JSON list of C-alpha atoms in Angstrom, two decimals:
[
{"chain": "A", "resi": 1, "resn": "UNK", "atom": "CA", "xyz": [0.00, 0.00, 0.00]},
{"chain": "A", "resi": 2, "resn": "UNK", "atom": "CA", "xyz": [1.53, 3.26, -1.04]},
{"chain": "A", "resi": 3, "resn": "UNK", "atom": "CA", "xyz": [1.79, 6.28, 1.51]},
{"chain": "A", "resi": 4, "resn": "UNK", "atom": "CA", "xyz": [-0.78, 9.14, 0.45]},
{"chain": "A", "resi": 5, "resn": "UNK", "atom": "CA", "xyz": [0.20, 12.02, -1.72]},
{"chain": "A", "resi": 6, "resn": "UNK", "atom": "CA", "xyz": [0.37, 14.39, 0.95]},
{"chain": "A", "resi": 7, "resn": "UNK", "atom": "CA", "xyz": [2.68, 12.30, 2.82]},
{"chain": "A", "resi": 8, "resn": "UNK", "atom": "CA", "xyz": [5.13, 12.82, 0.14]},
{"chain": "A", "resi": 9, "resn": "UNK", "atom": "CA", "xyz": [4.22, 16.53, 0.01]},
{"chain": "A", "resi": 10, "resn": "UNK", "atom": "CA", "xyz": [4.83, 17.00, 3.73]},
{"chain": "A", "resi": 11, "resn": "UNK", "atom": "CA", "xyz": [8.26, 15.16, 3.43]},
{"chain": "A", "resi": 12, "resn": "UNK", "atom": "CA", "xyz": [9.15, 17.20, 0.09]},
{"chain": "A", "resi": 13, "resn": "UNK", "atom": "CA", "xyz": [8.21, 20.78, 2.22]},
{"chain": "A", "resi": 14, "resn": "UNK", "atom": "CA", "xyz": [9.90, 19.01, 5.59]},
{"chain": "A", "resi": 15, "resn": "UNK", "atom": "CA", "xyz": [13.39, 18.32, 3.69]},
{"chain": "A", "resi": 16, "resn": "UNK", "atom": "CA", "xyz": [14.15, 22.43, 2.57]},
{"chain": "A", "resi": 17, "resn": "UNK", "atom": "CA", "xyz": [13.27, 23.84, 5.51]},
{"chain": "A", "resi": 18, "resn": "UNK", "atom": "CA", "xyz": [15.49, 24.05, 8.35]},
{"chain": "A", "resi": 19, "resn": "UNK", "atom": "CA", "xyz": [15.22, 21.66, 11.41]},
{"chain": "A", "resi": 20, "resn": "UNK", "atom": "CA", "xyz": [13.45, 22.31, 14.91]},
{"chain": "A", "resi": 21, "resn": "UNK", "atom": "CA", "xyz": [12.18, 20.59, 17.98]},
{"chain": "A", "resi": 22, "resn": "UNK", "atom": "CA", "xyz": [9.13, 17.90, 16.82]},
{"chain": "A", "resi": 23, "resn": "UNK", "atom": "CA", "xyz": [10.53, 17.07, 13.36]},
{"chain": "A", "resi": 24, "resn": "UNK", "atom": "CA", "xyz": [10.35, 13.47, 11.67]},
{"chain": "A", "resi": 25, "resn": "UNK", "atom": "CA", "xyz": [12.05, 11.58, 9.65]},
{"chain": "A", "resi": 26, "resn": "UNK", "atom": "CA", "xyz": [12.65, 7.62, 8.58]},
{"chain": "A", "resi": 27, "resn": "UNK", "atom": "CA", "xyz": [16.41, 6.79, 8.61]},
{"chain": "A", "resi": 28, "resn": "UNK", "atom": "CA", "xyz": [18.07, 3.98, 7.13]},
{"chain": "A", "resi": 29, "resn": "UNK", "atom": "CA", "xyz": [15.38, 2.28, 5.46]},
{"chain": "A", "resi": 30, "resn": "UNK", "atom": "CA", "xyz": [15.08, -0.15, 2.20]},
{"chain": "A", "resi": 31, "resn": "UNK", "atom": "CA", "xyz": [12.67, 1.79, 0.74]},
{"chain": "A", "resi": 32, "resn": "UNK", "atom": "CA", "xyz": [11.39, 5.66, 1.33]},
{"chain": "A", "resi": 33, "resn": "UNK", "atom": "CA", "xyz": [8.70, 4.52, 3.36]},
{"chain": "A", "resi": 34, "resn": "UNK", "atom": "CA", "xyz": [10.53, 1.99, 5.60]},
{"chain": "A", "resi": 35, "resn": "UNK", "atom": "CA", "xyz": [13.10, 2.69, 8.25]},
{"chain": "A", "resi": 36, "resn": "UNK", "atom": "CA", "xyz": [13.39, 3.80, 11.74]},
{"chain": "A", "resi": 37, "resn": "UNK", "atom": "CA", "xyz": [11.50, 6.75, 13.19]},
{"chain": "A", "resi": 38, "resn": "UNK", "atom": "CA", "xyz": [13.55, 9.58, 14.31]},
{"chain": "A", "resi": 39, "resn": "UNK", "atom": "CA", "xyz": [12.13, 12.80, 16.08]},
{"chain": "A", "resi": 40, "resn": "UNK", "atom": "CA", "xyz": [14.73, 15.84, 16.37]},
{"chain": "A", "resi": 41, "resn": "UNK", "atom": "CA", "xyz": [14.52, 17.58, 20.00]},
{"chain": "A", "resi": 42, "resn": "UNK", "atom": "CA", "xyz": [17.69, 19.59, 21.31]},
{"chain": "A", "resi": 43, "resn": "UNK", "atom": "CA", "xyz": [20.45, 18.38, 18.65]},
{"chain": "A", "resi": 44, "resn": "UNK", "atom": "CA", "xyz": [21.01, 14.79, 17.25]},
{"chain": "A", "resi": 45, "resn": "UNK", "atom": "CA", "xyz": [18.35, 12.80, 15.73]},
{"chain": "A", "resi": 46, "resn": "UNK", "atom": "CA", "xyz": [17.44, 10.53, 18.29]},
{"chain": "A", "resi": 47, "resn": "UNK", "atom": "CA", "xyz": [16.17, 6.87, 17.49]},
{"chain": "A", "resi": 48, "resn": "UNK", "atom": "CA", "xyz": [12.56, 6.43, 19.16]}
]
């Protein structure tokens, strides 16, 4: 099942803007929907 349209929207908008506190992302995945979570709050990305 493919992720909605405005999933990939959100992630296109998400990637040129700079980085704060609540941000998401999927790391090292096999595919751009699969991967670990990864919320940004004070510095490094930690995994959740």
């Amino acid at each position: 099942m493919a992720p909605p349209r405005l999933f990939w929207v959100w992630l296109l908008v998400a990637g040129t803007q700079g980085v704060n506190d609540g941000d998401m992302r999927l790391a090292d995945g096999g595919a751009t929907n699969q991967g670990r979570v990864e919320i940004f709050y004070r510095g490094p990305w930690p995994d959740l």
